[in-house]
Structures are given as C-alpha cells and as structure tokens.
Amino acid sequence: MASAHPDLVCQDLTKDFDAFRAVDHVSFEVPQGSFFSILGPSGCGKTTLLRMIAGFQSPTGGDLRIKGKSMIGVPPNRRPVSMVFQHLALFPTMNIGDNVGFGLRQRGLAKAEIKTRVGEVLERVGLPGVSARRVDQLSGGQKQRVAIARCMVLEPDLLLLDEPLGALDLKLREHMKVELKSLQAAFNTTFVYITHDQSEALVMSDNIAVMNKGRFEQIGPPHAVYHAPDTPFVAGFVGEANKINATITAINGQMMTLATAGAEVKVQRAGADLAIGQDVQVFLRPEAIELLAADPGDALNVCRGVVDTVLFNGANSSVTIRDDRGGLLKVALPQTGSFASLRKGDTVFTRWQPDQARCYPATKG
C-alpha cells in the first residue's frame, strides 16, 4: 500500500536551453510505492524532466528531493535511482545473469552475493533459471523484464522508465502494460513513467501528470483526468473527443444554454469563469453519445443525422454522424445491439446528457 510520504518532490523545477524553456516551473510529489506517469506529446519536456530526476541534466532553477534529500548537484551514480530506456541497453555480449548483476559488480559485491541476488530478482520478474542464456535467446517481453530486473537488483528508491514499450509491437505492448503494473506492485517501488501513449498511462498509473509546453496542465488519477479534464488540452489529448464551438446564451444555476451552428444545446456548468455571450468549446466523448432510431420528442441535446462512415475497431465501431447542420459527431458503437449493422447513409438520431460534456472558454487556434 502506498505511503503518504513522498519519495520524490519537485518544486518549481525549471530547465532552460539558451532562450528555450523546456521545463517551466513544474511542481509535484510522488508518494512512496506509487505508479506515476508523465503523459504528453513529443517535445513537451517530459524526457528532459526525467533526465533531471536521474541527474543526467542539471535544472536551471527549483529543487528536486528524493526521500527528503535535495539532489541538486548530486551526480547520477550517487542518486537512489535506476532507469529503464526505450531500447533497454542490454549488453549483447553478456548472458542474462551478467547483465542483471552488472551494477552489483560495479559496487564491488562478492560473487556469491551477486549470484544470490540475481537469482532472486530474476525469479521475482518471472524468469527463473535463465541466467546462462544469451540476450538474443529472449523474446521482447522477456528482455523488458531483464531490463527491469537489472534495475531492481540495485534496490532503488525510484525506477524511472522512459517510454520503455515504444519499440514493441502492439500485442506485446498491451501485454506489458499489465506486466509492468504487476511488477511495480510486487516490488512496491515508486515508478515514474514517461509516455506519449494515453492508454499506457490510463491502464497503469495511480496518478497521471499531463504535460504540455513544459508545464503540467493537470495531475490526478486516471479516472479524473479522463472524465474531468481541467483544460481543453487535457480534454483533447487524453482520449478521443468531439469538439463543438458554441456561444453561451443563458445560464440558469448549473445549467447553461449554448448556441451552436444552427442548434441549441444544454451543458452543465463546470467553471465560474463562464458568462453569457462568451464563446466556448464543448468537448464530448464518443462513448457519451447515444444513438436512437427515432426522435424522442422533448429530450435534451437530440439531433437528426446521417451515417457518414463506419470503421470497425474490434470490440467497437467508430461511427461518424453528419447532422442536419453539416457538423460531424464521432460515436463509439458496441458490436452488439440494435445498431450493430449500421451502414453509411442510414438516418439516426443522437442524444447526449448535459453532464457528459465539458465546456471551456474558447482559445485561439
């Protein structure tokens, strides 16, 4: 069970490269024994942040503490941290046992102790008896576990993972998400995980920090980040979302009336910074939209439309509906039920509830 005491604290951490600010006053805490993911697009600063935690780069400003001790000026080899890279960096000329025990040999431990600890950690990652095998004799998933074993045998306070699943094929990536979460729980070690893949972060994390242009836009558990995004960027980046441009025409308590292109919709108010006459953006998840065969009459947020595309996607189909105003709505449709055989050109009605949408002040661009 995760402790309330943080293993990692970053306070106003900043990194400048000449005139470019890669990390901009980032502050956060990671509790002991938790799985913390930093999610963001390429170039947002997440790898730079991880490299500062590891000690490979020095911050321009701010503080970074591990187990309550400041790491500013402490070299990488003196930090209680291990790191797994995307390409794993296993030594092809060494067998598995020598790969895993490399760090222990660097520390000068006796051969007998190294052998014992290597055997124990390989068993814990589900690879008993493979010490004598070569790296090229292992599958991609087994190599991942060897890379983690090589780090965990050093008993670090933090394990940093820089997009370690990026080089794997889709099926193996899906499998390794579950494996990594299980290994983190088994070792009860704090994981700080860097990824641009939202599904990885949502499946594995206790908390996710969504990063954009050097800043954290939201930190929270996966359910909150997905269902209650704080900003338009988070709403658009984490999961799929329909974006509807609108203007607020009335506010009645927690309910707002919005004018869209040729129609009126109702949305639950989620922020105090919204006012009548203001241009807004509404974000609506595809799975929040219901399909109906007929107009229900007086229901809220109902619109007639025609099926534009149907894309089969395994358990679901992604259906695009072109409404009477020419707008497009993407709908997630299960493969069972009355609409399982939906085809291009079919007429349907869409409906969604006011509390299913998120509304934000409109932003340029």
Short mmCIF file of C-alpha atoms in Angstrom, two decimals, residues 164-334:
data_model
loop_
_atom_site.label_atom_id
_atom_site.label_comp_id
_atom_site.label_asym_id
_atom_site.label_seq_id
_atom_site.Cartn_x
_atom_site.Cartn_y
_atom_site.Cartn_z
CA PRO A 164 10.10 1.52 -22.44
CA LEU A 165 7.28 -0.01 -24.51
CA GLY A 166 7.73 2.22 -27.55
CA ALA A 167 9.77 -0.30 -29.58
CA LEU A 168 7.37 -3.23 -29.02
CA ASP A 169 4.62 -4.40 -31.34
CA LEU A 170 1.00 -3.62 -30.39
CA LYS A 171 0.06 -7.01 -28.93
CA LEU A 172 3.20 -7.21 -26.78
CA ARG A 173 2.72 -3.62 -25.63
CA GLU A 174 -0.78 -4.46 -24.40
CA HIS A 175 0.59 -7.46 -22.51
CA MET A 176 3.48 -5.49 -20.99
CA LYS A 177 1.14 -2.82 -19.58
CA VAL A 178 -0.30 -5.44 -17.24
CA GLU A 179 3.16 -6.92 -16.58
CA LEU A 180 4.68 -3.57 -15.60
CA LYS A 181 1.84 -2.72 -13.23
CA SER A 182 2.12 -6.16 -11.61
CA LEU A 183 5.90 -5.82 -11.23
CA GLN A 184 5.56 -2.37 -9.69
CA ALA A 185 3.09 -3.71 -7.14
CA ALA A 186 5.24 -6.78 -6.43
CA PHE A 187 8.38 -4.72 -5.71
CA ASN A 188 6.42 -1.85 -4.06
CA THR A 189 8.90 0.52 -5.68
CA THR A 190 8.00 4.01 -6.87
CA PHE A 191 7.77 4.12 -10.67
CA VAL A 192 7.99 7.38 -12.63
CA TYR A 193 6.93 6.56 -16.18
CA ILE A 194 7.28 8.74 -19.28
CA THR A 195 4.95 8.17 -22.24
CA HIS A 196 3.10 9.87 -25.08
CA ASP A 197 0.65 6.94 -25.21
CA GLN A 198 -2.50 7.77 -23.24
CA SER A 199 -3.63 4.14 -23.00
CA GLU A 200 -0.38 3.19 -21.22
CA ALA A 201 -0.85 5.97 -18.68
CA LEU A 202 -4.55 5.26 -18.11
CA VAL A 203 -4.06 1.50 -17.60
CA MET A 204 -1.02 1.51 -15.31
CA SER A 205 -0.96 4.73 -13.30
CA ASP A 206 -2.06 5.66 -9.83
CA ASN A 207 -1.68 9.29 -10.88
CA ILE A 208 -1.04 10.98 -14.23
CA ALA A 209 0.55 14.35 -14.91
CA VAL A 210 -0.43 15.71 -18.32
CA MET A 211 2.38 17.88 -19.68
CA ASN A 212 2.20 20.49 -22.41
CA LYS A 213 4.84 23.03 -23.48
CA GLY A 214 6.96 22.49 -20.38
CA ARG A 215 4.12 22.73 -17.85
CA PHE A 216 1.79 20.35 -16.06
CA GLU A 217 -1.81 21.08 -17.06
CA GLN A 218 -3.36 18.52 -14.69
CA ILE A 219 -2.29 15.94 -12.12
CA GLY A 220 -4.75 13.34 -10.93
CA PRO A 221 -5.90 9.71 -11.02
CA PRO A 222 -6.71 8.30 -14.47
CA HIS A 223 -10.50 8.46 -13.96
CA ALA A 224 -10.39 12.19 -13.09
CA VAL A 225 -8.00 13.08 -15.92
CA TYR A 226 -10.22 11.28 -18.44
CA HIS A 227 -13.70 12.22 -17.20
CA ALA A 228 -13.00 15.64 -15.63
CA PRO A 229 -10.17 17.27 -17.63
CA ASP A 230 -9.11 20.66 -16.27
CA THR A 231 -8.18 22.25 -19.60
CA PRO A 232 -9.05 21.99 -23.31
CA PHE A 233 -5.62 20.49 -23.97
CA VAL A 234 -6.20 17.65 -21.50
CA ALA A 235 -9.71 17.05 -22.87
CA GLY A 236 -8.39 16.80 -26.41
CA PHE A 237 -5.17 14.88 -25.72
CA VAL A 238 -6.39 12.22 -23.28
CA GLY A 239 -8.85 10.04 -25.15
CA GLU A 240 -10.92 10.98 -28.17
CA ALA A 241 -13.34 13.89 -28.03
CA ASN A 242 -15.74 15.74 -30.29
CA LYS A 243 -15.12 19.49 -30.15
CA ILE A 244 -18.09 21.81 -30.69
CA ASN A 245 -17.77 25.59 -30.98
CA ALA A 246 -20.61 27.47 -29.30
CA THR A 247 -21.70 30.69 -27.58
CA ILE A 248 -23.35 30.88 -24.14
CA THR A 249 -26.86 32.35 -24.46
CA ALA A 250 -28.25 31.67 -20.95
CA ILE A 251 -27.11 30.42 -17.54
CA ASN A 252 -29.67 29.01 -15.11
CA GLY A 253 -27.93 27.77 -11.97
CA GLN A 254 -25.69 24.89 -13.04
CA MET A 255 -27.26 24.58 -16.49
CA MET A 256 -26.08 26.58 -19.49
CA THR A 257 -27.78 27.05 -22.84
CA LEU A 258 -25.41 27.25 -25.80
CA ALA A 259 -25.96 28.28 -29.39
CA THR A 260 -24.07 26.10 -31.85
CA ALA A 261 -24.21 26.21 -35.65
CA GLY A 262 -27.96 26.20 -36.12
CA ALA A 263 -29.00 24.46 -32.90
CA GLU A 264 -29.33 24.96 -29.15
CA VAL A 265 -27.77 22.58 -26.62
CA LYS A 266 -27.71 22.31 -22.83
CA VAL A 267 -24.47 21.77 -20.92
CA GLN A 268 -23.80 21.51 -17.20
CA ARG A 269 -21.73 24.42 -15.94
CA ALA A 270 -18.29 23.34 -14.73
CA GLY A 271 -16.44 26.62 -14.15
CA ALA A 272 -17.03 30.04 -12.61
CA ASP A 273 -15.18 31.79 -15.46
CA LEU A 274 -18.06 31.31 -17.92
CA ALA A 275 -20.53 34.10 -18.73
CA ILE A 276 -23.42 34.87 -21.09
CA GLY A 277 -22.21 35.93 -24.54
CA GLN A 278 -18.90 34.12 -24.17
CA ASP A 279 -17.54 31.90 -26.94
CA VAL A 280 -16.75 28.41 -25.68
CA GLN A 281 -15.55 24.99 -26.78
CA VAL A 282 -17.53 21.91 -25.79
CA PHE A 283 -15.71 18.57 -25.55
CA LEU A 284 -17.81 15.41 -25.74
CA ARG A 285 -16.52 11.82 -25.59
CA PRO A 286 -17.69 9.48 -28.40
CA GLU A 287 -18.90 6.92 -25.86
CA ALA A 288 -21.12 9.57 -24.19
CA ILE A 289 -23.30 9.85 -27.31
CA GLU A 290 -26.36 7.61 -27.62
CA LEU A 291 -27.89 6.58 -30.93
CA LEU A 292 -31.69 6.49 -31.33
CA ALA A 293 -33.85 5.15 -34.15
CA ALA A 294 -36.45 7.93 -33.75
CA ASP A 295 -36.73 11.43 -32.32
CA PRO A 296 -37.73 11.05 -28.62
CA GLY A 297 -39.56 14.38 -28.72
CA ASP A 298 -38.73 16.70 -25.83
CA ALA A 299 -35.34 15.20 -24.83
CA LEU A 300 -32.30 17.48 -24.46
CA ASN A 301 -29.46 17.58 -26.98
CA VAL A 302 -31.10 15.47 -29.67
CA CYS A 303 -30.12 15.87 -33.30
CA ARG A 304 -31.01 14.09 -36.53
CA GLY A 305 -28.12 12.89 -38.67
CA VAL A 306 -26.92 10.57 -41.40
CA VAL A 307 -24.16 7.98 -41.01
CA ASP A 308 -21.08 9.22 -42.84
CA THR A 309 -18.54 6.46 -42.01
CA VAL A 310 -18.42 3.21 -40.04
CA LEU A 311 -14.95 1.98 -39.05
CA PHE A 312 -14.73 -1.47 -37.47
CA ASN A 313 -12.37 -1.47 -34.49
CA GLY A 314 -12.70 -4.86 -32.81
CA ALA A 315 -14.98 -4.58 -29.78
CA ASN A 316 -16.41 -1.29 -31.07
CA SER A 317 -17.03 0.57 -34.27
CA SER A 318 -16.18 4.23 -34.71
CA VAL A 319 -19.17 5.84 -36.38
CA THR A 320 -19.19 9.37 -37.79
CA ILE A 321 -22.58 11.07 -37.96
CA ARG A 322 -23.18 14.12 -40.16
CA ASP A 323 -26.00 16.11 -38.58
CA ASP A 324 -28.55 18.36 -40.31
CA ARG A 325 -26.28 21.38 -39.81
CA GLY A 326 -23.34 19.73 -41.57
CA GLY A 327 -21.41 19.10 -38.34
CA LEU A 328 -19.69 15.78 -37.64
CA LEU A 329 -20.00 13.75 -34.45
CA LYS A 330 -17.87 10.69 -33.73
CA VAL A 331 -19.73 7.96 -31.82
CA ALA A 332 -18.34 4.78 -30.20
CA LEU A 333 -20.70 1.93 -31.06
CA PRO A 334 -20.58 -1.57 -29.49
#
